[in-house]
Amino acid sequence: MGLLTRTREEAPCTVEVSHRFEELSAHVRLDNGAIIHPGDAVEVQGPEIMAPYGEVVREKRTAIITRASGVERMWTRMTGDLEFMELCEFSFSEEALQ
């Protein structure tokens, strides 16, 4: 990993899309054990996967992992806590907004 350069790598993956009453989700598992670090991006190749209602669809695909540069990784780690705190700045109330 370079300080200012990004690298790309391919990895086999399994995509699982669930469209059931109890679960609506999509998950990607990298089959070669690759680890995603802060700032990295993963793009799954191929057409959109649509699961009919009540079913779970699993497909083997190829993922392109774009590794963050050293500077991007450091920036993501430094600002990640701030972005998390933004998510925490909410509350639930029974009062109606006026």
PDB file of N, CA and C in Angstrom, residues 42-96:
ATOM      1  N   VAL A  42     -15.501  -1.800  -2.142  1.00  0.00           N
ATOM      2  CA  VAL A  42     -15.745  -3.096  -2.781  1.00  0.00           C
ATOM      3  C   VAL A  42     -16.878  -2.926  -3.782  1.00  0.00           C
ATOM      4  N   GLU A  43     -16.645  -3.381  -5.021  1.00  0.00           N
ATOM      5  CA  GLU A  43     -17.672  -3.336  -6.065  1.00  0.00           C
ATOM      6  C   GLU A  43     -17.867  -4.741  -6.603  1.00  0.00           C
ATOM      7  N   VAL A  44     -19.083  -5.255  -6.483  1.00  0.00           N
ATOM      8  CA  VAL A  44     -19.406  -6.596  -6.967  1.00  0.00           C
ATOM      9  C   VAL A  44     -19.758  -6.491  -8.449  1.00  0.00           C
ATOM     10  N   GLN A  45     -19.148  -7.322  -9.261  1.00  0.00           N
ATOM     11  CA  GLN A  45     -19.354  -7.305 -10.709  1.00  0.00           C
ATOM     12  C   GLN A  45     -20.608  -8.107 -11.067  1.00  0.00           C
ATOM     13  N   GLY A  46     -21.236  -7.725 -12.167  1.00  0.00           N
ATOM     14  CA  GLY A  46     -22.382  -8.471 -12.673  1.00  0.00           C
ATOM     15  C   GLY A  46     -23.681  -7.703 -12.531  1.00  0.00           C
ATOM     16  N   PRO A  47     -24.751  -8.267 -13.092  1.00  0.00           N
ATOM     17  CA  PRO A  47     -26.053  -7.597 -13.061  1.00  0.00           C
ATOM     18  C   PRO A  47     -26.665  -7.622 -11.659  1.00  0.00           C
ATOM     19  N   GLU A  48     -27.634  -6.759 -11.464  1.00  0.00           N
ATOM     20  CA  GLU A  48     -28.370  -6.669 -10.208  1.00  0.00           C
ATOM     21  C   GLU A  48     -28.999  -8.017  -9.862  1.00  0.00           C
ATOM     22  N   ILE A  49     -29.024  -8.345  -8.588  1.00  0.00           N
ATOM     23  CA  ILE A  49     -29.647  -9.596  -8.138  1.00  0.00           C
ATOM     24  C   ILE A  49     -30.975  -9.255  -7.484  1.00  0.00           C
ATOM     25  N   MET A  50     -32.040  -9.834  -8.003  1.00  0.00           N
ATOM     26  CA  MET A  50     -33.375  -9.617  -7.456  1.00  0.00           C
ATOM     27  C   MET A  50     -33.905 -10.947  -6.920  1.00  0.00           C
ATOM     28  N   ALA A  51     -34.219 -10.987  -5.632  1.00  0.00           N
ATOM     29  CA  ALA A  51     -34.790 -12.195  -5.031  1.00  0.00           C
ATOM     30  C   ALA A  51     -36.302 -12.043  -4.991  1.00  0.00           C
ATOM     31  N   PRO A  52     -37.038 -13.013  -5.498  1.00  0.00           N
ATOM     32  CA  PRO A  52     -38.501 -12.956  -5.397  1.00  0.00           C
ATOM     33  C   PRO A  52     -38.921 -12.994  -3.926  1.00  0.00           C
ATOM     34  N   TYR A  53     -40.087 -12.430  -3.634  1.00  0.00           N
ATOM     35  CA  TYR A  53     -40.564 -12.404  -2.251  1.00  0.00           C
ATOM     36  C   TYR A  53     -40.617 -13.825  -1.684  1.00  0.00           C
ATOM     37  N   GLY A  54     -40.116 -13.954  -0.465  1.00  0.00           N
ATOM     38  CA  GLY A  54     -40.134 -15.238   0.235  1.00  0.00           C
ATOM     39  C   GLY A  54     -38.911 -16.091  -0.026  1.00  0.00           C
ATOM     40  N   GLU A  55     -37.956 -15.580  -0.799  1.00  0.00           N
ATOM     41  CA  GLU A  55     -36.799 -16.399  -1.157  1.00  0.00           C
ATOM     42  C   GLU A  55     -35.473 -15.750  -0.775  1.00  0.00           C
ATOM     43  N   VAL A  56     -34.431 -16.592  -0.733  1.00  0.00           N
ATOM     44  CA  VAL A  56     -33.054 -16.154  -0.550  1.00  0.00           C
ATOM     45  C   VAL A  56     -32.276 -16.614  -1.777  1.00  0.00           C
ATOM     46  N   VAL A  57     -31.566 -15.696  -2.421  1.00  0.00           N
ATOM     47  CA  VAL A  57     -30.793 -16.014  -3.625  1.00  0.00           C
ATOM     48  C   VAL A  57     -29.312 -15.876  -3.292  1.00  0.00           C
ATOM     49  N   ARG A  58     -28.523 -16.900  -3.646  1.00  0.00           N
ATOM     50  CA  ARG A  58     -27.062 -16.866  -3.465  1.00  0.00           C
ATOM     51  C   ARG A  58     -26.402 -17.031  -4.830  1.00  0.00           C
ATOM     52  N   GLU A  59     -25.438 -16.163  -5.108  1.00  0.00           N
ATOM     53  CA  GLU A  59     -24.711 -16.247  -6.375  1.00  0.00           C
ATOM     54  C   GLU A  59     -23.225 -16.042  -6.140  1.00  0.00           C
ATOM     55  N   LYS A  60     -22.426 -16.750  -6.919  1.00  0.00           N
ATOM     56  CA  LYS A  60     -20.976 -16.551  -6.923  1.00  0.00           C
ATOM     57  C   LYS A  60     -20.668 -15.427  -7.895  1.00  0.00           C
ATOM     58  N   ARG A  61     -19.856 -14.476  -7.472  1.00  0.00           N
ATOM     59  CA  ARG A  61     -19.486 -13.333  -8.293  1.00  0.00           C
ATOM     60  C   ARG A  61     -18.008 -13.016  -8.100  1.00  0.00           C
ATOM     61  N   THR A  62     -17.557 -11.992  -8.778  1.00  0.00           N
ATOM     62  CA  THR A  62     -16.210 -11.454  -8.583  1.00  0.00           C
ATOM     63  C   THR A  62     -16.352 -10.050  -8.028  1.00  0.00           C
ATOM     64  N   ALA A  63     -15.564  -9.738  -7.007  1.00  0.00           N
ATOM     65  CA  ALA A  63     -15.565  -8.401  -6.418  1.00  0.00           C
ATOM     66  C   ALA A  63     -14.250  -7.710  -6.753  1.00  0.00           C
ATOM     67  N   ILE A  64     -14.328  -6.418  -7.024  1.00  0.00           N
ATOM     68  CA  ILE A  64     -13.136  -5.602  -7.220  1.00  0.00           C
ATOM     69  C   ILE A  64     -12.942  -4.798  -5.938  1.00  0.00           C
ATOM     70  N   ILE A  65     -11.805  -5.002  -5.271  1.00  0.00           N
ATOM     71  CA  ILE A  65     -11.486  -4.274  -4.046  1.00  0.00           C
ATOM     72  C   ILE A  65     -10.515  -3.163  -4.410  1.00  0.00           C
ATOM     73  N   THR A  66     -10.891  -1.933  -4.130  1.00  0.00           N
ATOM     74  CA  THR A  66     -10.002  -0.790  -4.330  1.00  0.00           C
ATOM     75  C   THR A  66      -9.475  -0.408  -2.956  1.00  0.00           C
ATOM     76  N   ARG A  67      -8.198  -0.638  -2.756  1.00  0.00           N
ATOM     77  CA  ARG A  67      -7.565  -0.359  -1.471  1.00  0.00           C
ATOM     78  C   ARG A  67      -7.279   1.130  -1.335  1.00  0.00           C
ATOM     79  N   ALA A  68      -7.623   1.685  -0.197  1.00  0.00           N
ATOM     80  CA  ALA A  68      -7.373   3.094   0.074  1.00  0.00           C
ATOM     81  C   ALA A  68      -5.875   3.341   0.172  1.00  0.00           C
ATOM     82  N   SER A  69      -5.459   4.543  -0.210  1.00  0.00           N
ATOM     83  CA  SER A  69      -4.055   4.916  -0.030  1.00  0.00           C
ATOM     84  C   SER A  69      -3.799   5.104   1.470  1.00  0.00           C
ATOM     85  N   GLY A  70      -2.552   5.200   1.837  1.00  0.00           N
ATOM     86  CA  GLY A  70      -2.210   5.403   3.248  1.00  0.00           C
ATOM     87  C   GLY A  70      -2.839   6.667   3.811  1.00  0.00           C
ATOM     88  N   VAL A  71      -2.832   7.735   3.033  1.00  0.00           N
ATOM     89  CA  VAL A  71      -3.410   9.006   3.486  1.00  0.00           C
ATOM     90  C   VAL A  71      -4.922   8.861   3.651  1.00  0.00           C
ATOM     91  N   GLU A  72      -5.591   8.233   2.688  1.00  0.00           N
ATOM     92  CA  GLU A  72      -7.043   8.027   2.787  1.00  0.00           C
ATOM     93  C   GLU A  72      -7.402   7.167   3.991  1.00  0.00           C
ATOM     94  N   ARG A  73      -6.634   6.121   4.233  1.00  0.00           N
ATOM     95  CA  ARG A  73      -6.911   5.237   5.368  1.00  0.00           C
ATOM     96  C   ARG A  73      -6.766   6.004   6.686  1.00  0.00           C
ATOM     97  N   MET A  74      -5.719   6.821   6.793  1.00  0.00           N
ATOM     98  CA  MET A  74      -5.498   7.605   8.012  1.00  0.00           C
ATOM     99  C   MET A  74      -6.645   8.611   8.200  1.00  0.00           C
ATOM    100  N   TRP A  75      -7.052   9.282   7.119  1.00  0.00           N
ATOM    101  CA  TRP A  75      -8.146  10.251   7.191  1.00  0.00           C
ATOM    102  C   TRP A  75      -9.451   9.574   7.614  1.00  0.00           C
ATOM    103  N   THR A  76      -9.723   8.396   7.063  1.00  0.00           N
ATOM    104  CA  THR A  76     -10.947   7.664   7.418  1.00  0.00           C
ATOM    105  C   THR A  76     -10.945   7.307   8.893  1.00  0.00           C
ATOM    106  N   ARG A  77      -9.815   6.873   9.409  1.00  0.00           N
ATOM    107  CA  ARG A  77      -9.736   6.537  10.841  1.00  0.00           C
ATOM    108  C   ARG A  77      -9.922   7.774  11.719  1.00  0.00           C
ATOM    109  N   MET A  78      -9.334   8.907  11.291  1.00  0.00           N
ATOM    110  CA  MET A  78      -9.431  10.132  12.094  1.00  0.00           C
ATOM    111  C   MET A  78     -10.846  10.696  12.108  1.00  0.00           C
ATOM    112  N   THR A  79     -11.563  10.622  10.985  1.00  0.00           N
ATOM    113  CA  THR A  79     -12.886  11.233  10.891  1.00  0.00           C
ATOM    114  C   THR A  79     -14.024  10.252  11.150  1.00  0.00           C
ATOM    115  N   GLY A  80     -13.724   8.976  11.196  1.00  0.00           N
ATOM    116  CA  GLY A  80     -14.780   7.977  11.381  1.00  0.00           C
ATOM    117  C   GLY A  80     -15.538   8.149  12.677  1.00  0.00           C
ATOM    118  N   ASP A  81     -14.838   8.481  13.772  1.00  0.00           N
ATOM    119  CA  ASP A  81     -15.514   8.673  15.052  1.00  0.00           C
ATOM    120  C   ASP A  81     -16.466   9.855  14.997  1.00  0.00           C
ATOM    121  N   LEU A  82     -16.076  10.919  14.275  1.00  0.00           N
ATOM    122  CA  LEU A  82     -16.945  12.095  14.156  1.00  0.00           C
ATOM    123  C   LEU A  82     -18.217  11.743  13.399  1.00  0.00           C
ATOM    124  N   GLU A  83     -18.086  10.970  12.328  1.00  0.00           N
ATOM    125  CA  GLU A  83     -19.258  10.574  11.550  1.00  0.00           C
ATOM    126  C   GLU A  83     -20.166   9.664  12.364  1.00  0.00           C
ATOM    127  N   PHE A  84     -19.574   8.808  13.197  1.00  0.00           N
ATOM    128  CA  PHE A  84     -20.371   7.949  14.064  1.00  0.00           C
ATOM    129  C   PHE A  84     -21.169   8.797  15.039  1.00  0.00           C
ATOM    130  N   MET A  85     -20.536   9.837  15.585  1.00  0.00           N
ATOM    131  CA  MET A  85     -21.229  10.695  16.537  1.00  0.00           C
ATOM    132  C   MET A  85     -22.399  11.420  15.877  1.00  0.00           C
ATOM    133  N   GLU A  86     -22.278  11.762  14.591  1.00  0.00           N
ATOM    134  CA  GLU A  86     -23.397  12.376  13.880  1.00  0.00           C
ATOM    135  C   GLU A  86     -24.593  11.430  13.852  1.00  0.00           C
ATOM    136  N   LEU A  87     -24.322  10.139  13.695  1.00  0.00           N
ATOM    137  CA  LEU A  87     -25.411   9.162  13.690  1.00  0.00           C
ATOM    138  C   LEU A  87     -26.089   9.080  15.048  1.00  0.00           C
ATOM    139  N   CYS A  88     -25.351   9.348  16.101  1.00  0.00           N
ATOM    140  CA  CYS A  88     -25.888   9.259  17.459  1.00  0.00           C
ATOM    141  C   CYS A  88     -26.675  10.497  17.867  1.00  0.00           C
ATOM    142  N   GLU A  89     -26.659  11.549  17.067  1.00  0.00           N
ATOM    143  CA  GLU A  89     -27.339  12.791  17.406  1.00  0.00           C
ATOM    144  C   GLU A  89     -28.805  12.745  16.992  1.00  0.00           C
ATOM    145  N   PHE A  90     -29.544  11.827  17.553  1.00  0.00           N
ATOM    146  CA  PHE A  90     -30.973  11.737  17.291  1.00  0.00           C
ATOM    147  C   PHE A  90     -31.639  11.273  18.573  1.00  0.00           C
ATOM    148  N   SER A  91     -32.920  11.441  18.629  1.00  0.00           N
ATOM    149  CA  SER A  91     -33.658  10.951  19.782  1.00  0.00           C
ATOM    150  C   SER A  91     -35.055  10.544  19.317  1.00  0.00           C
ATOM    151  N   PHE A  92     -35.659   9.703  20.103  1.00  0.00           N
ATOM    152  CA  PHE A  92     -37.029   9.286  19.824  1.00  0.00           C
ATOM    153  C   PHE A  92     -37.936   9.936  20.857  1.00  0.00           C
ATOM    154  N   SER A  93     -39.028  10.464  20.416  1.00  0.00           N
ATOM    155  CA  SER A  93     -39.928  11.162  21.311  1.00  0.00           C
ATOM    156  C   SER A  93     -41.359  10.871  20.879  1.00  0.00           C
ATOM    157  N   GLU A  94     -42.248  10.873  21.863  1.00  0.00           N
ATOM    158  CA  GLU A  94     -43.656  10.653  21.554  1.00  0.00           C
ATOM    159  C   GLU A  94     -44.351  11.960  21.185  1.00  0.00           C
ATOM    160  N   GLU A  95     -43.622  13.067  21.305  1.00  0.00           N
ATOM    161  CA  GLU A  95     -44.215  14.353  20.975  1.00  0.00           C
ATOM    162  C   GLU A  95     -44.265  14.555  19.468  1.00  0.00           C
ATOM    163  N   ALA A  96     -45.338  15.121  18.986  1.00  0.00           N
ATOM    164  CA  ALA A  96     -45.475  15.427  17.571  1.00  0.00           C
ATOM    165  C   ALA A  96     -44.770  16.746  17.270  1.00  0.00           C
TER     166      ALA A  96
END
